[in-house]
Amino acid sequence: MIEPSPHTQPLCRAGPASRGSSRPAAPGPPSSCSSHLRRLPGRPEAPGMDAPSELVLQDVGPALVRRRALAARGLHEELKGRLRRGCECSWARAWALLQALVPATHWLPRYRPREALAGDALSGLVIGILLVPQAIAYSLLAGLQPVYSLYTSFFANLIYALLGTSRHVSVGIFSLLCLMVGQVVDRELQLAGFDPAQDGPGPAAHGGARNASAAGLALGLQGCGRDCYAIRVATALTLMAGIYQVLMGVLRLGFVSAYLSQPLLDGFAAGASLTILTSQLRHLLGVRVPRHRGPGMVVSTWLSLLRSAGQANLCDVLTSAVCLVVLLATKELSERCRHRLRVPLPTELAVIVVATLVSHFGRLHERFGSSVAGDIPTGFLAPRAPDPVLMQRVALDAVALALVGSTFSVSLAEMFARSHGYSVRANQELLAVGCCNVVPAFFHCFATSAALAKSLVKTATGCHTQLSSVVSAAVVLLVLLVLAPLFRDLQRCVLACVIVVSLRGALRKVVDVPRLWRLSPADGLVWVATAATCVLLSTEAGLLAGVLLSLLTLAGRTQRPHAALLARVGDSACFEDAAEFEGLVPEPGVHVFRFGGPLHYANKDFFLRALYSLTGLDAGHVAAGGREPGARAAASQGPRDPTSTVAALLPGGTGFHAVVVDCAPLLFLDAAGLATLRDLRRDYEALGVALLLACCGPSVRDMLRRGGFLGEDLGDAAEEGQLFHSVHSAVLAAQARHRALVVADATL
């Protein structure tokens, strides 16, 4: 066995390392890092770390480590290999590609009816029963007729059953997307001369009819009324959003959804839910108020409602109160007894059926002027391509719609996959959700995505595969072909009650804000800012503000990471933060510096300031000043230690001869960070101080090698004396070099 010296880099001692520190490298008796380690009073404990920390080092002897030689392939060879593999054609590759694009061809032949059919049929039936009232209700949010919501639910379930990779996600109408679609529809209706607040078909008044006719002639929409124009806007918006989502899947941009953090999504959902609640108050009260849009829409709507409160329809108010009490009470009862219920109570369907019967036989529309859903036709309309002119007008609005829909869908798919022990493909999910928008856009449908509430119900009722979505689509088809006209006398206030009750989950997250703020003020700020912007400005502005603030907080955390000087834990090879723990032993003449983040152009100045502040020496300023005479005089007049020849060169006699940078937290290094290390080494060399790097990751070592930091030699010998596998080995090397200099100075 070859005994390694402190300068031999490929040799290191095997064994565990301390938190953020490196592997031990020196022989010696095993010791515990907790022998003399105690956290300083007043210092918060790190999550998941007990005080004192227990760490036992095992002495297993030195081990020889050599970097594996990798055959470097040029860009030309790499591209040629990928092109060759991509152009290979065979039946096996074609079948594999078909299974990747249409996952149903993979799981359907392996379907086991005895194990999964009962659960899929039950969950599909329950979801279908829940879909019908929600689809009719959510048409109010989108400003469209109820039949279009039924079309959307039918096609979305069928398409996702073929293309989706999640077994438990339920794709269909989502309240947040309906709100965003409705805002765009209202805007385009106003620009076309229609009245968005009108409940019935056609313009509200003769003047509105003249304006609508003029706008229709300008847009080429002769003979197209309010409802016709509204669904054309919705389909154009849906097709553009679907195209964006399909492109994201083709370009493999599934990772983009990861940049929308959970606090951002929760804040967006809460702010949008408050906006939805505000938009439904006019239906709950039965008052006619203008539908405001743009910044301050929520505040303006509340002011209009307060001014029109005296004109509330008493029949609608009483109906809304009774329905809200029944729905909220049964929801709370279902949640408390959910462990006893095999199937959730179809409360919404029961309320809608009873309310429809009461409205029909009581003639509430004729006697009290209560607003009702109106005629819902049966069957399907002929397919129609979305208008290209409208697609250009709503192209920018579709970006936010596509981003929100894809993010919620991918997040829910990954959440249910983790909880049930299987995997999903984010890029295929983008393709599936995109196709759920692209194809139905030609059949008078609007935007869809995965919905959490229905997905939870689907899981609770025993769903195993997406065959349950086919059953749900069959239930919706039955309503479309036979039962749709029966809901003609259903009051709109009842539909508004269904929407308001469905917002409970998002609005309840407000109580979690104080806990989130205590846990992470940055995440709490993202939540509050996103929700407030959604309410005060618009949902699109809230989403944009949340994304920008999330990226800023992420950049801020890497721009000013934690920096500390480390000291040895007793006689072990472990090093810990000297400001956090007491009982540590500082290394004489050596400063061990840890920078808890990457080193790049945005934080290089903070890196230098932290290092200079903790070591007490501004190497850049002193080296640039050419070692000022006052500093040399002060150093020469002070007592000179004969064991240190470099102490006289340091301003004020700082008394250290080496700086070891613990690069374990250094995730990456860019060109500016490399230049910072190069300049720092030059300044320290001018002052007689050695700069050593320890625990560098592969990407950092590669950057140092390609950037010329290690010299001309690109082999392992270039790293000897500059890079070390552990902090302990770097400290030993620094001390050995210092002793060699002392011996040489004494000889001279």
Short mmCIF file of N, CA and C in Angstrom, two decimals, residues 266-368:
data_model
loop_
_atom_site.label_atom_id
_atom_site.label_comp_id
_atom_site.label_asym_id
_atom_site.label_seq_id
_atom_site.Cartn_x
_atom_site.Cartn_y
_atom_site.Cartn_z
N ASP A 266 -50.91 28.70 -5.29
CA ASP A 266 -51.92 28.87 -4.25
C ASP A 266 -52.40 30.32 -4.18
N GLY A 267 -51.47 31.26 -4.28
CA GLY A 267 -51.88 32.67 -4.28
C GLY A 267 -52.70 33.04 -5.49
N PHE A 268 -52.32 32.50 -6.63
CA PHE A 268 -53.09 32.75 -7.85
C PHE A 268 -54.49 32.16 -7.73
N ALA A 269 -54.59 30.94 -7.19
CA ALA A 269 -55.91 30.31 -7.04
C ALA A 269 -56.78 31.10 -6.06
N ALA A 270 -56.18 31.59 -4.97
CA ALA A 270 -56.96 32.36 -3.99
C ALA A 270 -57.43 33.68 -4.58
N GLY A 271 -56.54 34.40 -5.27
CA GLY A 271 -56.94 35.66 -5.88
C GLY A 271 -57.97 35.48 -6.97
N ALA A 272 -57.79 34.47 -7.80
CA ALA A 272 -58.77 34.21 -8.85
C ALA A 272 -60.10 33.75 -8.27
N SER A 273 -60.05 32.99 -7.15
CA SER A 273 -61.30 32.56 -6.52
C SER A 273 -62.09 33.74 -5.98
N LEU A 274 -61.39 34.70 -5.41
CA LEU A 274 -62.10 35.90 -4.94
C LEU A 274 -62.70 36.67 -6.11
N THR A 275 -62.00 36.69 -7.23
CA THR A 275 -62.55 37.33 -8.44
C THR A 275 -63.78 36.58 -8.94
N ILE A 276 -63.72 35.24 -8.91
CA ILE A 276 -64.88 34.44 -9.33
C ILE A 276 -66.06 34.69 -8.40
N LEU A 277 -65.79 34.71 -7.10
CA LEU A 277 -66.86 34.97 -6.14
C LEU A 277 -67.52 36.31 -6.40
N THR A 278 -66.71 37.31 -6.70
CA THR A 278 -67.26 38.64 -6.99
C THR A 278 -68.12 38.63 -8.24
N SER A 279 -67.69 37.89 -9.25
CA SER A 279 -68.45 37.87 -10.50
C SER A 279 -69.79 37.14 -10.36
N GLN A 280 -69.93 36.26 -9.35
CA GLN A 280 -71.17 35.50 -9.18
C GLN A 280 -72.17 36.16 -8.24
N LEU A 281 -71.76 37.22 -7.58
CA LEU A 281 -72.67 37.87 -6.63
C LEU A 281 -73.90 38.45 -7.33
N ARG A 282 -73.74 38.90 -8.54
CA ARG A 282 -74.90 39.48 -9.25
C ARG A 282 -75.95 38.41 -9.54
N HIS A 283 -75.51 37.16 -9.75
CA HIS A 283 -76.47 36.08 -9.95
C HIS A 283 -77.10 35.66 -8.62
N LEU A 284 -76.32 35.68 -7.55
CA LEU A 284 -76.87 35.32 -6.25
C LEU A 284 -77.95 36.30 -5.80
N LEU A 285 -77.75 37.59 -6.11
CA LEU A 285 -78.71 38.61 -5.70
C LEU A 285 -79.78 38.88 -6.75
N GLY A 286 -79.55 38.42 -7.97
CA GLY A 286 -80.53 38.67 -9.02
C GLY A 286 -80.59 40.11 -9.46
N VAL A 287 -79.45 40.81 -9.45
CA VAL A 287 -79.40 42.21 -9.87
C VAL A 287 -78.68 42.29 -11.21
N ARG A 288 -78.96 43.33 -11.93
CA ARG A 288 -78.34 43.56 -13.23
C ARG A 288 -77.32 44.69 -13.09
N VAL A 289 -76.06 44.35 -13.14
CA VAL A 289 -74.99 45.33 -13.04
C VAL A 289 -74.07 45.15 -14.23
N PRO A 290 -73.38 46.20 -14.65
CA PRO A 290 -72.44 46.06 -15.78
C PRO A 290 -71.27 45.17 -15.40
N ARG A 291 -70.79 44.40 -16.36
CA ARG A 291 -69.64 43.53 -16.13
C ARG A 291 -68.38 44.32 -16.41
N HIS A 292 -67.68 44.69 -15.34
CA HIS A 292 -66.47 45.49 -15.45
C HIS A 292 -65.31 44.61 -15.90
N ARG A 293 -64.35 45.23 -16.51
CA ARG A 293 -63.14 44.52 -16.93
C ARG A 293 -61.97 45.46 -16.78
N GLY A 294 -60.77 44.91 -16.82
CA GLY A 294 -59.57 45.72 -16.67
C GLY A 294 -59.16 45.86 -15.22
N PRO A 295 -58.14 46.69 -14.94
CA PRO A 295 -57.67 46.89 -13.57
C PRO A 295 -58.77 47.41 -12.66
N GLY A 296 -58.82 46.89 -11.45
CA GLY A 296 -59.84 47.32 -10.49
C GLY A 296 -61.20 46.73 -10.74
N MET A 297 -61.28 45.62 -11.48
CA MET A 297 -62.57 45.03 -11.81
C MET A 297 -63.32 44.57 -10.56
N VAL A 298 -62.60 43.98 -9.60
CA VAL A 298 -63.25 43.49 -8.38
C VAL A 298 -63.82 44.64 -7.57
N VAL A 299 -63.03 45.68 -7.39
CA VAL A 299 -63.49 46.84 -6.60
C VAL A 299 -64.68 47.50 -7.30
N SER A 300 -64.60 47.67 -8.61
CA SER A 300 -65.70 48.31 -9.34
C SER A 300 -66.98 47.48 -9.27
N THR A 301 -66.83 46.15 -9.33
CA THR A 301 -68.02 45.29 -9.24
C THR A 301 -68.67 45.38 -7.87
N TRP A 302 -67.88 45.41 -6.82
CA TRP A 302 -68.43 45.55 -5.47
C TRP A 302 -69.17 46.88 -5.31
N LEU A 303 -68.60 47.95 -5.83
CA LEU A 303 -69.27 49.25 -5.74
C LEU A 303 -70.60 49.23 -6.50
N SER A 304 -70.61 48.61 -7.68
CA SER A 304 -71.86 48.52 -8.44
C SER A 304 -72.90 47.67 -7.71
N LEU A 305 -72.45 46.59 -7.05
CA LEU A 305 -73.38 45.76 -6.30
C LEU A 305 -73.96 46.51 -5.10
N LEU A 306 -73.14 47.31 -4.43
CA LEU A 306 -73.66 48.08 -3.30
C LEU A 306 -74.69 49.11 -3.75
N ARG A 307 -74.45 49.72 -4.91
CA ARG A 307 -75.41 50.70 -5.40
C ARG A 307 -76.70 50.05 -5.87
N SER A 308 -76.63 48.78 -6.32
CA SER A 308 -77.82 48.10 -6.85
C SER A 308 -78.42 47.12 -5.86
N ALA A 309 -77.97 47.13 -4.61
CA ALA A 309 -78.47 46.16 -3.63
C ALA A 309 -79.96 46.30 -3.40
N GLY A 310 -80.49 47.50 -3.52
CA GLY A 310 -81.92 47.70 -3.31
C GLY A 310 -82.78 47.09 -4.39
N GLN A 311 -82.20 46.75 -5.55
CA GLN A 311 -82.94 46.17 -6.65
C GLN A 311 -82.84 44.64 -6.70
N ALA A 312 -82.35 44.03 -5.61
CA ALA A 312 -82.16 42.58 -5.60
C ALA A 312 -83.49 41.85 -5.74
N ASN A 313 -83.46 40.74 -6.44
CA ASN A 313 -84.64 39.90 -6.64
C ASN A 313 -84.82 39.02 -5.39
N LEU A 314 -85.91 39.20 -4.69
CA LEU A 314 -86.13 38.49 -3.44
C LEU A 314 -86.18 36.97 -3.65
N CYS A 315 -86.77 36.55 -4.75
CA CYS A 315 -86.83 35.10 -5.04
C CYS A 315 -85.43 34.52 -5.20
N ASP A 316 -84.56 35.22 -5.94
CA ASP A 316 -83.19 34.74 -6.13
C ASP A 316 -82.40 34.76 -4.83
N VAL A 317 -82.61 35.78 -4.01
CA VAL A 317 -81.89 35.86 -2.74
C VAL A 317 -82.27 34.71 -1.82
N LEU A 318 -83.55 34.41 -1.70
CA LEU A 318 -83.98 33.31 -0.85
C LEU A 318 -83.50 31.97 -1.40
N THR A 319 -83.62 31.78 -2.70
CA THR A 319 -83.14 30.53 -3.30
C THR A 319 -81.65 30.36 -3.08
N SER A 320 -80.87 31.43 -3.25
CA SER A 320 -79.42 31.36 -3.04
C SER A 320 -79.09 31.02 -1.60
N ALA A 321 -79.80 31.62 -0.65
CA ALA A 321 -79.53 31.35 0.76
C ALA A 321 -79.80 29.89 1.10
N VAL A 322 -80.93 29.36 0.64
CA VAL A 322 -81.25 27.96 0.93
C VAL A 322 -80.24 27.02 0.29
N CYS A 323 -79.89 27.27 -0.97
CA CYS A 323 -78.94 26.39 -1.66
C CYS A 323 -77.55 26.44 -1.03
N LEU A 324 -77.10 27.61 -0.63
CA LEU A 324 -75.79 27.73 0.01
C LEU A 324 -75.76 26.97 1.33
N VAL A 325 -76.81 27.10 2.12
CA VAL A 325 -76.84 26.40 3.40
C VAL A 325 -76.81 24.89 3.19
N VAL A 326 -77.60 24.42 2.25
CA VAL A 326 -77.65 22.97 2.00
C VAL A 326 -76.32 22.46 1.46
N LEU A 327 -75.75 23.16 0.51
CA LEU A 327 -74.49 22.71 -0.10
C LEU A 327 -73.34 22.75 0.91
N LEU A 328 -73.21 23.84 1.65
CA LEU A 328 -72.11 23.95 2.61
C LEU A 328 -72.26 22.92 3.73
N ALA A 329 -73.49 22.71 4.21
CA ALA A 329 -73.69 21.75 5.29
C ALA A 329 -73.36 20.33 4.84
N THR A 330 -73.82 19.96 3.66
CA THR A 330 -73.53 18.61 3.17
C THR A 330 -72.05 18.42 2.83
N LYS A 331 -71.38 19.48 2.35
CA LYS A 331 -69.94 19.38 2.09
C LYS A 331 -69.17 19.14 3.38
N GLU A 332 -69.50 19.90 4.43
CA GLU A 332 -68.83 19.71 5.70
C GLU A 332 -69.11 18.31 6.26
N LEU A 333 -70.35 17.85 6.12
CA LEU A 333 -70.69 16.52 6.61
C LEU A 333 -69.94 15.44 5.83
N SER A 334 -69.82 15.63 4.53
CA SER A 334 -69.10 14.66 3.71
C SER A 334 -67.62 14.60 4.08
N GLU A 335 -67.02 15.77 4.36
CA GLU A 335 -65.61 15.78 4.73
C GLU A 335 -65.37 15.11 6.08
N ARG A 336 -66.29 15.30 7.01
CA ARG A 336 -66.11 14.69 8.32
C ARG A 336 -66.36 13.18 8.28
N CYS A 337 -67.19 12.75 7.38
CA CYS A 337 -67.54 11.32 7.29
C CYS A 337 -66.95 10.67 6.04
N ARG A 338 -65.90 11.25 5.49
CA ARG A 338 -65.37 10.73 4.23
C ARG A 338 -64.77 9.33 4.40
N HIS A 339 -64.30 9.00 5.62
CA HIS A 339 -63.74 7.66 5.82
C HIS A 339 -64.82 6.60 5.90
N ARG A 340 -66.07 7.02 6.06
CA ARG A 340 -67.17 6.06 6.10
C ARG A 340 -67.91 5.96 4.77
N LEU A 341 -67.74 6.96 3.93
CA LEU A 341 -68.49 7.01 2.67
C LEU A 341 -67.67 6.38 1.56
N ARG A 342 -68.23 5.38 0.91
CA ARG A 342 -67.57 4.77 -0.25
C ARG A 342 -67.64 5.70 -1.46
N VAL A 343 -68.75 6.38 -1.60
CA VAL A 343 -68.98 7.28 -2.73
C VAL A 343 -69.39 8.64 -2.16
N PRO A 344 -68.79 9.75 -2.64
CA PRO A 344 -69.20 11.07 -2.14
C PRO A 344 -70.64 11.38 -2.53
N LEU A 345 -71.28 12.16 -1.68
CA LEU A 345 -72.68 12.50 -1.92
C LEU A 345 -72.81 13.43 -3.13
N PRO A 346 -73.65 13.10 -4.10
CA PRO A 346 -73.86 13.99 -5.27
C PRO A 346 -74.77 15.16 -4.91
N THR A 347 -74.28 16.01 -4.01
CA THR A 347 -75.13 17.09 -3.49
C THR A 347 -75.51 18.07 -4.58
N GLU A 348 -74.53 18.44 -5.41
CA GLU A 348 -74.82 19.43 -6.45
C GLU A 348 -75.94 18.95 -7.38
N LEU A 349 -75.87 17.67 -7.79
CA LEU A 349 -76.90 17.15 -8.68
C LEU A 349 -78.26 17.14 -8.00
N ALA A 350 -78.30 16.75 -6.74
CA ALA A 350 -79.58 16.72 -6.02
C ALA A 350 -80.17 18.11 -5.88
N VAL A 351 -79.31 19.10 -5.57
CA VAL A 351 -79.80 20.48 -5.43
C VAL A 351 -80.32 21.00 -6.76
N ILE A 352 -79.60 20.70 -7.84
CA ILE A 352 -80.01 21.19 -9.15
C ILE A 352 -81.33 20.54 -9.58
N VAL A 353 -81.48 19.24 -9.33
CA VAL A 353 -82.73 18.57 -9.71
C VAL A 353 -83.91 19.14 -8.93
N VAL A 354 -83.75 19.28 -7.62
CA VAL A 354 -84.83 19.82 -6.80
C VAL A 354 -85.14 21.26 -7.19
N ALA A 355 -84.10 22.07 -7.38
CA ALA A 355 -84.32 23.47 -7.75
C ALA A 355 -84.99 23.59 -9.11
N THR A 356 -84.64 22.72 -10.04
CA THR A 356 -85.29 22.75 -11.35
C THR A 356 -86.78 22.41 -11.24
N LEU A 357 -87.09 21.41 -10.45
CA LEU A 357 -88.50 21.05 -10.27
C LEU A 357 -89.30 22.17 -9.60
N VAL A 358 -88.71 22.79 -8.58
CA VAL A 358 -89.40 23.89 -7.90
C VAL A 358 -89.60 25.06 -8.84
N SER A 359 -88.56 25.39 -9.63
CA SER A 359 -88.67 26.52 -10.54
C SER A 359 -89.68 26.24 -11.65
N HIS A 360 -89.75 24.98 -12.11
CA HIS A 360 -90.67 24.66 -13.20
C HIS A 360 -92.13 24.70 -12.74
N PHE A 361 -92.40 24.01 -11.65
CA PHE A 361 -93.80 23.95 -11.21
C PHE A 361 -94.23 25.23 -10.48
N GLY A 362 -93.29 25.96 -9.92
CA GLY A 362 -93.63 27.23 -9.29
C GLY A 362 -93.61 28.41 -10.23
N ARG A 363 -93.17 28.19 -11.49
CA ARG A 363 -93.10 29.24 -12.51
C ARG A 363 -92.42 30.49 -11.96
N LEU A 364 -91.23 30.28 -11.40
CA LEU A 364 -90.50 31.39 -10.76
C LEU A 364 -90.05 32.43 -11.78
N HIS A 365 -89.78 32.00 -13.00
CA HIS A 365 -89.35 32.96 -14.02
C HIS A 365 -90.50 33.88 -14.43
N GLU A 366 -91.68 33.31 -14.63
CA GLU A 366 -92.81 34.13 -15.05
C GLU A 366 -93.37 34.97 -13.90
N ARG A 367 -93.42 34.43 -12.70
CA ARG A 367 -94.06 35.13 -11.59
C ARG A 367 -93.14 36.14 -10.91
N PHE A 368 -91.85 35.81 -10.76
CA PHE A 368 -90.94 36.68 -10.00
C PHE A 368 -89.79 37.23 -10.82
#
